Coordinates of C-alpha atoms in Angstrom, one line a residue:
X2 CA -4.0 12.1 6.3
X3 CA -1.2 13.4 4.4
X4 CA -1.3 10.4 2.2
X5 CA -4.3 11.2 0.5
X6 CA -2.7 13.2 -2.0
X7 CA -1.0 9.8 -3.5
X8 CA -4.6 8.1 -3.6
X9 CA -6.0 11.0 -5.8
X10 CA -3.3 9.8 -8.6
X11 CA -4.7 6.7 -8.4
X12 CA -7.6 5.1 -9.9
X13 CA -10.5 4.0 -8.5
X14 CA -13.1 1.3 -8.8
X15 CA -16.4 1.8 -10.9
X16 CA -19.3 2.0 -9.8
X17 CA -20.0 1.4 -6.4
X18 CA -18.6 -2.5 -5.5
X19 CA -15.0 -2.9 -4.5
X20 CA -12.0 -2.7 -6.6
X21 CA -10.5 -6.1 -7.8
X22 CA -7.1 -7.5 -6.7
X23 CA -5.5 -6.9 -9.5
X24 CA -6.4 -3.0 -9.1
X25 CA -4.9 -3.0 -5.5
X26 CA -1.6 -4.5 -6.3
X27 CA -1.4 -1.8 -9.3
X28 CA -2.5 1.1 -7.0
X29 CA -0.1 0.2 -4.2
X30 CA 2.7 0.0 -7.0
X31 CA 1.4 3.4 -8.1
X32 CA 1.1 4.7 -4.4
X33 CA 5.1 3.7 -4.7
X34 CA 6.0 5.3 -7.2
X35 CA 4.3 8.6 -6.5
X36 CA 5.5 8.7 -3.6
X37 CA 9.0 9.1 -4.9
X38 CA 7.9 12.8 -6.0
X39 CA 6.1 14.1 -3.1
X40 CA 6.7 14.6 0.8
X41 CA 4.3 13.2 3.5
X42 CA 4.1 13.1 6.7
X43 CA 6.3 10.0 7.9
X44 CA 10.3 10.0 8.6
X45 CA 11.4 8.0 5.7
X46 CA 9.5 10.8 2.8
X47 CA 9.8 10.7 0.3
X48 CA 10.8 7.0 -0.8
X49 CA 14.1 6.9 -3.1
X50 CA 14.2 6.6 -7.0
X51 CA 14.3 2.6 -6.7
X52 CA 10.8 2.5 -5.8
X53 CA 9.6 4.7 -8.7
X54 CA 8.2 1.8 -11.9
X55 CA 8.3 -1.0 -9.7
X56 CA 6.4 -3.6 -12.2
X57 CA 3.1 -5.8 -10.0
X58 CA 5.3 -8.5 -9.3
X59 CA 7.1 -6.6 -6.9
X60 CA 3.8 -6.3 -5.6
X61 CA 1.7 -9.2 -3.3
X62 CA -1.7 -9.1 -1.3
X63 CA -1.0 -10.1 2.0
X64 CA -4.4 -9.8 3.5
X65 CA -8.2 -8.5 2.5
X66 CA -9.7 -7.1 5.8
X67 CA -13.5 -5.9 5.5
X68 CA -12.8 -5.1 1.6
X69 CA -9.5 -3.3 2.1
X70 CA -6.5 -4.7 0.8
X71 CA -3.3 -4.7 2.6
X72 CA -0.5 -5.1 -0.4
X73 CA 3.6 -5.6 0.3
X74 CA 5.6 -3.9 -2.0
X75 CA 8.9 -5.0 -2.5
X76 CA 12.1 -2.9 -4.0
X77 CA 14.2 -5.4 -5.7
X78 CA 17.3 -3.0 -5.2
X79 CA 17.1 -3.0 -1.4
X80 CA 14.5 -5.8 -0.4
X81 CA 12.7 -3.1 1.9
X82 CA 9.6 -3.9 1.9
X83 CA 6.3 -0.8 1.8
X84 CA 3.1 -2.1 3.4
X85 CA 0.5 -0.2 1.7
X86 CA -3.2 -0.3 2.6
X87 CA -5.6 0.2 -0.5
X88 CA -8.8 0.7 0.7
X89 CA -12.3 -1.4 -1.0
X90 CA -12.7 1.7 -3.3
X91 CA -9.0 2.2 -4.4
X92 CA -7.9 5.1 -2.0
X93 CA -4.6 4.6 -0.9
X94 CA -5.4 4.5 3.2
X95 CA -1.8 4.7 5.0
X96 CA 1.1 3.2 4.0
X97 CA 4.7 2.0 6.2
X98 CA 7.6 0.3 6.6
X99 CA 6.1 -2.2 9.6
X100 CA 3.1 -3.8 8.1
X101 CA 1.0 -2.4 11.1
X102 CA -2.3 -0.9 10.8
X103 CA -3.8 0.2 14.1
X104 CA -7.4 -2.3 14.0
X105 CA -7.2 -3.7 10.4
X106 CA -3.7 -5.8 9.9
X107 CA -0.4 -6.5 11.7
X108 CA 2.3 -7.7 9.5
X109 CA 4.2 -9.0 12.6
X110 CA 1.0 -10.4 14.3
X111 CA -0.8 -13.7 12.5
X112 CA -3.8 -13.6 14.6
X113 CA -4.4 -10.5 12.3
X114 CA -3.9 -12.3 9.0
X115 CA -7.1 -12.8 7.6
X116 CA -9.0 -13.0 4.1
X117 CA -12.4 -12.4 3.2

């Protein structure tokens, strides 16, 4: 997927357990902010300035599914807000602007919001 180049910026958990939240919310603010620099493969890359050193409190877990965390980042300057999925081990997985992942999460869906 084209956005694995943002998780290899990122860190990842030690050892071999899965990362904490605290890890997820600052990898999905990372994930942000790098990709301000770079181009993926969606319509709306890459993200403007405004979402480049976005602080964790822009930042919220929404849901843990099966270890992977699915993370809302908001941009204060537009309230948009980037649903990014950060898997068990710190990868960024996908991220978009409708909170849908295809069999993990669906942001518009609560039959899909679940915590382990």
């Amino acid at each position: 997927m084209a956005l694995a180049a943002a998780s290899q910026v990122i860190a990842h958990s030690e050892g071999h357990g899965s990362i904490e939240p605290a890890v997820a919310l600052e990898n999905a603010i990372n994930a942000a902010d790098h990709l301000t620099r770079v181009s993926v493969d969606r319509d709306w890359s890459p993200l403007a300035k405004s979402w480049s050193q976005l602080s964790t409190s822009s930042a919220k877990i929404l849901a843990v599914v099966d270890g992977d965390y699915v993370v809302a980042v908001t941009n204060p300057d537009d309230g948009r807000i980037l649903y990014i999925l950060v898997a068990f081990n710190g990868a960024i997985v996908d991220a978009n602007f409708t909170g849908t992942f295809p069999y993990v999460y669906d942001a518009q869906n609560p039959d899909t919001w679940t915590t382990d």
